[in-house]
XYZ file of C-alpha atoms in Angstrom:
709
model
C -114.865 58.903 -73.267
C -111.808 59.470 -75.493
C -111.599 55.955 -76.968
C -115.282 54.998 -77.251
C -115.980 56.863 -80.516
C -112.953 55.345 -82.286
C -113.779 51.819 -81.120
C -117.486 52.189 -81.928
C -116.682 53.324 -85.471
C -114.148 50.567 -86.143
C -116.349 47.801 -84.712
C -119.582 49.248 -86.112
C -121.168 49.471 -82.671
C -123.275 52.047 -80.893
C -121.279 54.702 -79.000
C -123.303 54.211 -75.832
C -122.730 50.440 -75.876
C -118.974 50.906 -76.127
C -118.873 53.601 -73.434
C -120.710 51.424 -70.922
C -118.569 48.383 -71.767
C -115.355 50.371 -71.286
C -116.715 51.728 -68.010
C -117.401 48.190 -66.742
C -113.990 46.934 -67.908
C -112.255 49.851 -66.171
C -114.114 48.923 -62.976
C -112.593 45.435 -63.146
C -115.564 43.513 -64.568
C -114.676 40.409 -66.600
C -115.864 39.630 -70.115
C -118.104 36.681 -69.063
C -119.695 38.736 -66.281
C -120.439 41.695 -68.562
C -121.858 39.444 -71.287
C -124.056 37.445 -68.903
C -125.156 39.902 -66.220
C -124.890 43.403 -67.691
C -126.909 43.081 -70.893
C -128.944 46.222 -70.226
C -125.783 48.311 -69.916
C -124.147 46.987 -73.096
C -127.194 46.451 -75.263
C -126.703 42.660 -75.059
C -123.195 42.608 -76.559
C -121.762 39.082 -76.689
C -118.377 37.866 -75.456
C -116.739 38.221 -78.870
C -117.781 41.876 -79.163
C -116.808 42.694 -75.580
C -113.428 41.020 -76.053
C -112.887 43.048 -79.246
C -113.650 46.271 -77.336
C -111.264 45.267 -74.556
C -108.439 44.412 -76.986
C -108.891 47.591 -79.030
C -108.930 49.656 -75.845
C -105.592 48.122 -74.851
C -104.116 48.877 -78.298
C -105.300 52.490 -78.240
C -103.804 53.024 -74.797
C -100.502 51.536 -75.986
C -100.623 53.834 -79.029
C -101.104 56.891 -76.821
C -98.313 55.770 -74.507
C -95.957 55.479 -77.475
C -97.201 58.812 -78.862
C -96.288 60.560 -75.589
C -92.850 58.919 -75.499
C -92.123 60.086 -79.077
C -93.255 63.633 -78.364
C -91.045 63.734 -75.266
C -88.018 62.457 -77.194
C -88.351 64.955 -80.060
C -89.127 67.790 -77.631
C -85.922 67.029 -75.683
C -83.970 67.220 -78.950
C -85.416 70.704 -79.516
C -86.839 69.650 -82.894
C -90.584 69.512 -82.182
C -92.382 71.943 -84.488
C -96.127 72.746 -84.266
C -96.701 70.967 -87.600
C -94.825 67.833 -86.533
C -96.698 67.770 -83.230
C -99.994 68.030 -85.121
C -99.015 65.096 -87.361
C -97.979 62.958 -84.389
C -101.191 63.735 -82.517
C -103.248 62.830 -85.614
C -101.465 59.496 -86.242
C -103.930 56.587 -86.026
C -101.545 53.640 -86.115
C -98.230 52.551 -84.668
C -96.762 52.383 -88.196
C -97.724 56.012 -88.870
C -96.218 57.099 -85.557
C -92.942 55.271 -86.137
C -92.635 56.717 -89.653
C -92.915 60.236 -88.243
C -90.400 59.462 -85.501
C -87.846 57.728 -87.722
C -85.805 60.848 -88.700
C -85.468 61.787 -85.007
C -84.874 58.321 -83.619
C -81.424 57.772 -82.065
C -79.536 55.470 -84.406
C -76.231 53.678 -84.759
C -73.573 55.164 -87.035
C -74.512 54.858 -90.686
C -72.953 55.910 -93.962
C -75.116 59.037 -93.777
C -74.089 59.981 -90.224
C -70.428 59.471 -91.131
C -70.904 61.725 -94.156
C -72.407 64.385 -91.881
C -69.377 64.044 -89.580
C -67.175 64.698 -92.614
C -69.000 67.992 -93.207
C -70.999 66.925 -96.282
C -74.520 67.827 -95.096
C -74.408 71.334 -96.692
C -73.505 69.706 -100.032
C -76.465 67.319 -99.669
C -78.725 70.314 -98.976
C -77.410 72.093 -102.065
C -77.992 69.029 -104.262
C -81.491 68.592 -102.862
C -82.397 72.076 -104.160
C -81.801 70.753 -107.734
C -80.843 73.990 -109.393
C -78.490 74.517 -112.295
C -74.905 74.583 -111.134
C -71.395 73.452 -111.917
C -71.496 70.181 -110.016
C -67.715 69.664 -109.825
C -67.133 73.229 -108.706
C -69.807 72.896 -106.017
C -68.472 69.562 -104.724
C -64.835 70.743 -104.793
C -65.547 73.063 -101.861
C -66.080 70.034 -99.642
C -62.959 68.069 -100.553
C -60.926 67.758 -97.340
C -58.377 64.983 -97.003
C -58.149 65.520 -93.239
C -61.808 64.555 -92.958
C -61.470 61.618 -95.334
C -63.004 63.385 -98.351
C -60.148 63.073 -100.796
C -61.910 63.575 -104.150
C -64.946 65.224 -105.686
C -66.448 61.755 -106.166
C -65.996 61.103 -102.421
C -67.857 64.339 -101.647
C -70.728 63.522 -104.003
C -70.967 59.929 -102.754
C -71.164 61.122 -99.152
C -73.845 63.701 -100.003
C -75.846 60.998 -101.813
C -75.612 58.794 -98.708
C -77.200 61.594 -96.681
C -79.949 62.048 -99.280
C -80.533 58.282 -99.510
C -81.139 58.097 -95.753
C -83.510 61.058 -95.938
C -85.485 59.254 -98.642
C -85.678 56.080 -96.558
C -86.871 58.036 -93.494
C -89.460 60.151 -95.313
C -92.967 59.200 -94.090
C -94.611 59.922 -97.457
C -92.003 57.868 -99.330
C -92.452 54.962 -96.956
C -96.212 55.072 -97.486
C -95.765 54.988 -101.276
C -93.390 52.028 -101.176
C -95.646 50.305 -98.653
C -98.550 50.656 -101.096
C -96.486 49.092 -103.883
C -95.618 46.156 -101.627
C -99.267 45.797 -100.631
C -100.302 45.579 -104.294
C -97.554 43.437 -105.739
C -95.241 41.915 -103.126
C -94.455 38.261 -103.756
C -93.691 35.723 -101.051
C -90.895 33.536 -102.381
C -88.596 30.836 -101.064
C -85.506 28.993 -102.290
C -83.726 26.057 -100.748
C -80.381 26.825 -99.110
C -77.524 25.156 -100.977
C -76.728 21.617 -99.717
C -79.837 21.556 -97.472
C -82.011 19.611 -99.922
C -81.742 16.253 -98.175
C -81.808 17.575 -94.610
C -84.866 19.735 -95.295
C -86.947 17.133 -97.079
C -90.125 18.052 -95.232
C -89.941 21.496 -96.876
C -89.479 20.037 -100.366
C -92.728 21.592 -101.646
C -91.252 25.065 -101.054
C -87.721 24.634 -102.437
C -88.702 26.959 -105.317
C -91.933 28.722 -104.409
C -93.570 32.053 -105.259
C -97.061 33.504 -104.708
C -98.775 36.812 -103.991
C -97.785 37.682 -100.433
C -101.065 39.266 -99.333
C -103.090 36.283 -100.548
C -100.852 33.584 -99.056
C -102.703 31.382 -96.517
C -101.529 31.445 -92.922
C -100.412 27.819 -92.755
C -98.116 28.273 -95.779
C -96.634 31.496 -94.416
C -95.810 29.749 -91.150
C -94.400 26.723 -92.983
C -92.074 28.917 -95.054
C -90.968 30.914 -92.037
C -90.303 27.715 -90.100
C -88.201 26.458 -93.024
C -86.177 29.674 -92.845
C -85.852 29.395 -89.068
C -84.448 25.871 -89.475
C -81.934 27.097 -92.061
C -83.449 25.151 -94.965
C -85.139 27.979 -96.891
C -84.376 31.585 -97.802
C -87.591 33.586 -97.775
C -88.225 37.000 -99.323
C -91.188 39.368 -99.468
C -90.546 41.717 -102.398
C -92.322 43.169 -105.427
C -91.494 41.219 -108.561
C -90.771 44.577 -110.239
C -89.163 47.596 -108.511
C -90.133 49.997 -111.302
C -93.473 51.209 -109.803
C -91.789 52.028 -106.479
C -88.836 53.781 -108.105
C -91.130 55.774 -110.404
C -93.220 56.919 -107.419
C -90.087 58.010 -105.536
C -88.654 59.791 -108.585
C -91.872 61.784 -108.925
C -91.649 62.771 -105.263
C -87.965 63.691 -105.026
C -86.597 64.421 -108.516
C -87.850 67.783 -109.763
C -85.474 68.914 -112.520
C -83.233 67.891 -115.401
C -79.963 69.223 -114.013
C -76.808 67.417 -113.001
C -77.807 67.922 -109.374
C -81.182 66.265 -110.179
C -79.323 63.231 -111.484
C -77.399 63.039 -108.202
C -80.737 63.101 -106.337
C -82.067 60.354 -108.635
C -79.019 58.220 -107.890
C -79.528 58.831 -104.169
C -83.249 57.935 -104.418
C -82.510 54.623 -106.170
C -79.738 53.799 -103.716
C -81.938 54.742 -100.775
C -84.708 52.504 -102.068
C -82.589 49.437 -102.792
C -80.183 49.667 -99.857
C -82.426 51.057 -97.102
C -86.088 51.550 -97.876
C -86.964 48.299 -99.678
C -85.223 46.082 -97.057
C -86.936 48.061 -94.287
C -90.388 47.674 -95.843
C -89.633 44.021 -96.629
C -88.941 43.446 -92.931
C -92.132 45.306 -92.094
C -94.184 43.154 -94.490
C -92.433 40.005 -93.300
C -93.608 40.920 -89.811
C -97.048 41.858 -91.143
C -97.429 38.461 -92.809
C -96.214 36.776 -89.639
C -98.745 38.731 -87.595
C -101.537 37.863 -90.028
C -100.563 34.181 -90.041
C -100.234 34.141 -86.258
C -103.712 35.605 -85.806
C -105.272 33.009 -88.087
C -103.360 30.126 -86.496
C -104.299 31.375 -83.028
C -107.945 31.700 -84.108
C -107.938 28.090 -85.327
C -106.189 26.897 -82.150
C -108.625 28.821 -79.951
C -111.669 27.411 -81.735
C -110.271 23.869 -81.511
C -109.560 24.362 -77.822
C -113.104 25.634 -77.229
C -114.552 22.535 -78.873
C -112.223 20.265 -76.922
C -113.051 21.880 -73.575
C -116.771 21.748 -74.316
C -116.651 18.095 -75.413
C -119.435 15.916 -74.090
C -118.844 14.680 -70.526
C -119.775 11.129 -69.574
C -120.628 12.439 -66.124
C -119.973 11.092 -62.637
C -119.361 7.382 -63.210
C -117.021 4.882 -61.649
C -114.180 4.602 -64.164
C -111.438 2.089 -64.893
C -108.774 3.970 -66.849
C -105.883 2.439 -68.767
C -102.727 4.161 -69.989
C -101.579 1.590 -72.600
C -98.034 0.395 -73.200
C -96.397 -2.606 -74.854
C -93.131 -3.295 -73.055
C -93.747 -1.311 -69.881
C -97.288 -2.615 -69.462
C -100.642 -0.874 -69.124
C -101.023 1.312 -66.039
C -104.539 0.687 -64.748
C -106.424 2.801 -62.202
C -109.903 2.686 -60.674
C -111.685 5.948 -59.867
C -114.854 6.633 -57.914
C -117.673 8.781 -59.327
C -115.919 11.929 -58.044
C -112.678 11.019 -59.814
C -110.818 9.993 -56.644
C -108.166 7.291 -57.028
C -109.223 4.008 -55.401
C -106.709 1.518 -56.795
C -103.822 1.219 -59.245
C -101.688 -1.532 -60.718
C -99.959 -2.535 -63.944
C -101.035 -5.315 -66.294
C -98.921 -6.815 -69.097
C -101.255 -8.166 -71.787
C -98.651 -7.984 -74.580
C -95.680 -9.873 -73.144
C -97.077 -13.428 -73.474
C -100.291 -15.405 -73.877
C -100.183 -16.250 -70.190
C -99.835 -12.610 -69.211
C -102.691 -11.675 -71.539
C -104.980 -14.153 -69.785
C -103.857 -12.800 -66.426
C -104.552 -9.241 -67.588
C -108.077 -10.149 -68.748
C -108.782 -11.873 -65.443
C -107.472 -8.865 -63.523
C -109.628 -6.413 -65.525
C -112.706 -8.568 -64.916
C -111.934 -8.685 -61.204
C -111.390 -4.905 -60.944
C -114.660 -4.165 -62.728
C -116.463 -6.392 -60.211
C -114.604 -5.184 -57.124
C -115.024 -1.458 -57.796
C -118.416 -1.647 -59.527
C -116.939 0.006 -62.631
C -119.412 1.660 -65.034
C -117.105 2.672 -67.916
C -113.577 2.046 -69.184
C -111.310 4.815 -70.533
C -108.408 3.774 -72.773
C -105.645 6.173 -73.816
C -105.407 6.526 -77.600
C -101.599 6.538 -77.813
C -99.170 3.674 -78.354
C -100.888 0.256 -77.876
C -104.272 1.952 -77.517
C -106.125 -0.055 -80.189
C -104.455 -3.275 -79.044
C -105.537 -2.586 -75.464
C -109.072 -1.921 -76.698
C -109.070 -5.390 -78.300
C -107.958 -6.967 -74.993
C -110.804 -5.189 -73.188
C -113.286 -6.480 -75.770
C -112.190 -10.041 -75.012
C -113.120 -9.600 -71.344
C -116.377 -11.045 -69.976
C -117.689 -8.497 -67.509
C -120.566 -9.127 -65.132
C -122.334 -5.945 -66.206
C -122.873 -3.882 -69.319
C -120.363 -1.075 -69.623
C -118.796 1.058 -72.331
C -115.129 1.254 -73.347
C -114.034 4.606 -74.800
C -110.807 5.699 -76.476
C -109.693 8.967 -74.846
C -107.184 11.494 -76.198
C -103.878 11.389 -74.324
C -102.731 14.800 -75.595
C -101.127 16.664 -72.716
C -101.556 13.801 -70.208
C -97.792 13.428 -69.830
C -97.486 17.190 -69.271
C -100.111 17.020 -66.520
C -98.557 13.947 -64.880
C -95.197 15.731 -64.445
C -96.731 19.052 -63.339
C -96.876 20.690 -59.925
C -100.655 20.284 -60.042
C -100.368 16.499 -60.402
C -97.679 16.277 -57.726
C -99.904 18.222 -55.351
C -102.865 15.943 -56.101
C -100.912 12.676 -55.979
C -97.666 13.206 -54.050
C -97.264 9.466 -53.364
C -97.700 8.231 -56.933
C -95.460 8.323 -59.995
C -96.157 9.923 -63.365
C -97.654 6.754 -64.883
C -100.407 6.588 -62.270
C -101.128 10.309 -62.601
C -101.358 10.006 -66.394
C -103.864 7.144 -66.147
C -105.963 9.100 -63.641
C -106.017 12.073 -66.040
C -107.245 9.839 -68.882
C -110.090 8.538 -66.704
C -111.116 11.957 -65.484
C -111.132 13.315 -69.045
C -113.847 10.825 -69.884
C -115.926 11.961 -66.902
C -115.503 15.709 -67.460
C -113.037 16.951 -70.127
C -113.314 20.586 -69.014
C -112.504 19.987 -65.341
C -109.432 17.919 -66.210
C -108.049 19.851 -69.184
C -107.953 23.172 -67.305
C -105.088 21.672 -65.295
C -102.905 21.582 -68.401
C -101.269 24.505 -70.185
C -103.593 24.932 -73.208
C -100.549 25.000 -75.516
C -99.773 21.402 -74.480
C -103.158 19.966 -75.399
C -102.092 19.475 -79.014
C -104.914 20.959 -81.072
C -102.947 23.833 -82.597
C -101.368 24.632 -85.941
C -97.710 25.741 -85.811
C -98.380 26.613 -82.169
C -94.694 26.971 -81.293
C -94.087 29.369 -84.195
C -96.737 31.971 -83.387
C -96.528 34.922 -81.002
C -96.554 33.165 -77.642
C -97.945 36.123 -75.695
C -100.929 36.512 -78.039
C -101.443 32.754 -78.067
C -101.478 32.555 -74.281
C -103.898 35.490 -73.980
C -106.261 34.061 -76.584
C -106.258 30.559 -75.124
C -106.757 31.928 -71.634
C -109.808 33.843 -72.898
C -111.191 30.597 -74.340
C -110.699 28.654 -71.109
C -112.334 31.450 -69.074
C -115.252 31.584 -71.506
C -115.793 27.806 -71.434
C -115.517 27.453 -67.662
C -117.984 30.257 -67.020
C -120.441 29.145 -69.696
C -120.659 25.677 -68.110
C -120.555 26.828 -64.484
C -118.575 25.358 -61.607
C -119.664 23.301 -58.600
C -118.190 25.218 -55.680
C -117.762 22.234 -53.354
C -115.947 19.868 -55.732
C -114.045 22.142 -58.153
C -110.261 21.986 -58.175
C -108.055 25.026 -57.560
C -107.296 25.131 -61.258
C -110.957 25.123 -62.309
C -111.894 27.751 -59.714
C -109.055 30.014 -60.846
C -110.741 30.488 -64.239
C -114.065 31.572 -62.724
C -114.873 35.239 -63.313
C -113.316 37.442 -60.643
C -111.436 34.699 -58.775
C -107.946 33.921 -60.127
C -105.294 31.596 -58.632
C -104.823 33.393 -55.285
C -108.528 33.480 -54.385
C -108.971 29.916 -55.678
C -106.404 28.779 -53.107
C -108.261 30.697 -50.386
C -111.569 29.068 -51.356
C -110.108 25.547 -51.309
C -108.336 26.211 -47.994
C -111.615 27.432 -46.471
C -113.429 24.368 -47.846
C -110.798 22.025 -46.416
C -110.972 23.618 -42.965
C -114.673 24.498 -42.647
C -116.248 21.797 -44.796
C -118.544 22.196 -47.786
C -120.090 25.569 -48.538
C -123.742 25.648 -47.580
C -124.606 28.535 -49.879
C -123.181 31.092 -52.277
C -123.468 33.716 -49.551
C -120.971 31.777 -47.436
C -118.309 32.685 -50.017
C -118.151 36.113 -48.382
C -116.518 34.478 -45.355
C -113.471 33.527 -47.469
C -110.463 35.697 -46.653
C -109.889 38.490 -49.203
C -113.020 37.644 -51.193
C -114.711 41.036 -51.102
C -117.925 42.398 -52.557
C -116.415 43.067 -55.988
C -115.045 39.516 -56.359
C -118.329 38.057 -55.062
C -120.299 40.082 -57.605
C -118.084 38.802 -60.428
C -117.975 35.113 -59.476
C -121.209 34.225 -57.662
C -123.427 33.682 -60.716
C -120.993 31.192 -62.230
C -120.690 29.029 -59.109
C -123.191 26.310 -58.146
C -123.936 24.941 -54.673
C -125.976 21.823 -55.389
C -126.756 21.065 -51.728
C -127.769 24.620 -50.818
C -131.108 25.199 -49.093
C -131.686 28.049 -51.547
C -132.635 26.490 -54.918
C -131.352 29.566 -56.761
C -127.822 28.678 -55.627
C -128.044 25.728 -58.044
C -128.801 28.006 -60.991
C -127.102 30.763 -62.989
C -129.414 33.390 -61.481
C -127.149 35.998 -59.882
C -127.616 36.639 -56.137
C -128.290 40.297 -56.939
C -131.564 39.087 -58.534
C -132.682 36.725 -55.742
C -135.023 39.367 -54.261
C -136.613 39.854 -57.684
C -137.274 36.105 -58.086
C -138.657 35.950 -54.557
C -141.041 38.770 -55.488
C -142.127 36.831 -58.572
C -142.776 33.756 -56.435
C -144.684 35.798 -53.861
C -146.825 37.367 -56.585
C -147.576 33.866 -57.913
C -148.540 32.686 -54.415
C -145.710 30.163 -54.286
C -142.223 29.556 -52.948
C -139.171 29.957 -55.165
C -138.779 26.170 -55.292
C -142.405 25.711 -56.344
C -141.962 28.361 -59.017
C -138.937 26.509 -60.383
C -140.806 23.193 -60.392
C -144.054 24.407 -61.984
C -144.232 25.307 -65.652
C -147.817 26.449 -65.137
C -146.826 28.947 -62.435
C -144.028 30.357 -64.583
C -146.369 30.691 -67.569
C -148.566 33.055 -65.555
C -145.723 35.519 -64.926
C -145.711 38.678 -67.021
C -142.016 39.586 -66.944
C -142.660 43.095 -68.280
C -144.154 43.885 -64.879
C -140.691 43.454 -63.352
C -138.745 45.692 -65.727
C -136.778 48.362 -63.848
C -134.015 50.889 -64.527
C -131.255 48.300 -64.038
C -133.118 45.103 -64.976
C -134.596 44.933 -68.449
C -136.164 42.235 -70.580
C -132.862 40.531 -71.565
C -132.007 39.783 -67.912
C -135.603 38.806 -67.083
C -135.677 36.402 -70.027
C -132.411 34.831 -68.827
C -133.883 34.435 -65.342
C -136.975 32.660 -66.714
C -134.766 30.255 -68.704
C -132.815 29.451 -65.550
C -135.975 28.882 -63.519
C -137.068 26.436 -66.214
C -133.779 24.499 -66.363
C -131.522 25.597 -63.505
C -127.802 25.149 -64.091
C -128.334 23.434 -67.449
C -125.039 22.146 -68.862
C -124.670 23.602 -72.392
C -122.500 20.690 -73.552
C -123.873 18.004 -75.884
C -124.852 14.541 -74.677
C -122.125 11.890 -74.643
C -122.097 9.418 -77.536
C -120.066 6.193 -77.647
C -117.741 5.777 -80.643
C -116.077 2.643 -82.065
C -113.335 2.299 -84.701
C -113.516 -0.343 -87.423
C -112.367 -3.518 -85.672
C -110.616 -4.764 -88.840
C -108.342 -1.720 -89.109
C -105.634 -1.238 -86.457
C -102.469 -0.395 -88.470
C -101.728 1.955 -91.347
C -100.865 -1.133 -93.407
C -104.507 -2.260 -93.050
C -105.731 0.770 -94.992
C -106.721 0.378 -98.639
C -107.853 3.030 -101.092
C -111.628 3.220 -101.294
C -112.259 2.032 -97.714
C -115.018 3.903 -95.861
C -114.278 4.081 -92.140
C -115.601 5.688 -88.966
C -113.290 8.343 -87.510
C -112.992 11.117 -84.946
C -111.927 14.656 -85.850
C -108.789 15.329 -83.779
C -107.592 18.665 -85.148
C -108.891 21.398 -87.435
C -106.541 23.633 -89.428
C -106.940 26.291 -92.081
C -106.231 23.691 -94.795
C -108.412 20.848 -93.586
C -109.206 18.473 -90.725
C -107.245 15.597 -89.234
C -109.205 12.446 -88.491
C -108.241 9.462 -86.328
C -109.355 6.188 -87.937
C -107.616 4.032 -85.314
C -104.209 3.347 -86.890
C -102.014 5.549 -84.648
C -101.604 8.066 -87.481
C -104.226 10.702 -88.173
C -105.313 11.147 -91.778
C -105.890 14.516 -93.461
C -109.188 15.497 -95.033
C -108.004 18.396 -97.178
C -110.332 21.400 -97.284
C -111.180 20.473 -100.885
C -112.351 17.035 -99.710
C -114.561 18.120 -96.797
C -117.800 18.614 -98.723
C -119.313 18.602 -102.197
C -119.447 22.401 -102.075
C -116.575 24.900 -101.876
C -115.509 25.413 -98.240
C -113.798 28.595 -97.003
C -113.242 27.454 -93.423
C -113.113 23.782 -92.323
C -114.880 24.780 -89.089
C -117.988 25.391 -91.230
C -118.207 21.634 -91.850
C -116.661 19.786 -88.909
C -115.991 20.291 -85.230
C -113.450 18.755 -82.884
C -114.242 15.218 -81.647
C -117.033 14.929 -84.211
C -117.783 11.361 -85.266
C -117.479 11.200 -89.072
C -117.324 8.744 -91.973
C -114.306 9.087 -94.264
C -113.069 7.442 -97.432
C -109.386 6.512 -97.852
C -108.117 8.100 -101.077
C -104.342 7.632 -100.679
C -101.901 5.937 -98.286
C -98.209 6.921 -98.343
C -96.484 4.302 -96.169
C -93.021 5.810 -96.653
C -94.008 9.212 -95.268
C -96.753 7.855 -92.992
C -99.380 10.054 -94.637
C -103.048 9.230 -95.076
C -105.325 11.220 -97.382
C -109.047 11.014 -96.658
C -112.255 12.400 -98.108
C -115.713 13.173 -96.735
C -117.250 13.992 -100.120
C -120.479 12.190 -100.856
C -120.329 10.006 -97.741
């Protein structure tokens, strides 16, 4: 396989592993399916490794596509030599390819092309030879007023323009300058004149300079955003051009003649006017790409933690979307998340209305047998929590603050309109808050991941890469948890391996018309769901009410016969085997090893028989803010408070302490030891203790510490 060896070498993997993974990917297998059900083929590669193979395969194919286009273009120009073709075929990166193509790339009119039009290319060729000559006599031959070359100086200047462009398009020269930039380029920024007041949030970078290749991603993105908003001017340049110019002189200047001096002048002009700006743009883009990748990595990890947050489970929920003036939209949901009742209470308009709101909440809890209360954590969230605490309910229940991030996006979406066509956005938003408490994953998949609000500079990064990465995370999370076939929404089903939006619609339509699925096998009756799709999706779907107990597990249907043989050999039914630890202990799995089913798969099967369909998410824990702290003005330096991690960035973690403004625990304040990545110390929605070290009321900034707590 043409790409396997390259990928295996770069990822430090076995050739055979990569070949089999590529083969499965080319057949349409998904990453979760390969990682979970094809361990023998891949040598138990995990999702991260399989994703890396997939992404590198895509890049190599794109490289070859571009390589072929370049060869075709140069061939059509009649300029493709055997040596050039060899160099193009040997190129290992897009940068190398584009460098080789640059001299042959169609371009707009430049000073060099205009000089060629004026007949000065032969003079440039003569100068490039750098032999002893009478420079004025040589250049005089090319003076031609009709062509706009009126003096000897005009002729020499035009020839130098041609040479300067040749220098800037020379692949070896570009590599040398690139190496200088890589060693010594500085990332610098200056404030644009008269933008000081308008760009106050970028004040820290009004006069900034640091080594470009060591700059952290969040600072790169901050500087680039400042430039995008017209506040900063940003440059990526070596602080000294001498090393680059010396390297170019050694390459192009070979004598001590007058013609050599003309070449030197052309080299310096080519560097400053063409080559340095070109490489600066390249490094600007390189830094942006590097920063984007890191920001996307942080966003993806935060999203994974958010999606895999602990679910409360199927409980009857009263959910409140708080508001001061417009009131608190209140909804009651059954254990399946279906809307039973909605109304608005106004606890903040008067004492009388507050009493009425408390009475109404008490009545709703009784009427709908509510088991938990979900309160949105936005405006009026803490105040609403205090109202709930003043209620006297007839049963013990918990009240939980729930993140509202993205709820407004969901409530105005086509998904929400389809679910609740007869209700307005406020009702839909409250329902979303309640369902998030029950099962964050099932509800959050309905929202564009970019709208969930756990990213860093998410609108500044490459949106295509961001979308692809976040989609991978959602797919991974959905398939790792598993999906109940008879209750899953279209949106949740669409992320299951092998299904997608179109098949998800078909499954829901079938379910609506025919009733609940009785087994996984019944999926094959769904229109357009063929054998390939069934193979990909079946293991990740659960049918809790199925007569076949394996349908409730992650055991793939292709292994049902194997499990039945195990049960038969143990003198039991499959259900008895799943219920008896003693029976399972007697099974020697090595007896069941075959050409396509090795120990890794057999070990997975035994784990599933032990705990079928086990949810990998952590158990739900109730959290409470400090009741004495509800506003930023309540904070005092030295306070130690409970908080929830709401966002993790490359420079630290943001923590909600219940004052409607998250505080920052800088990376230097996360632990007593040096921390390279905040994700080493904290995870999203983690319950932590923090100390207040500074409160800036003017800028609404809170600095926190977790050291020694």
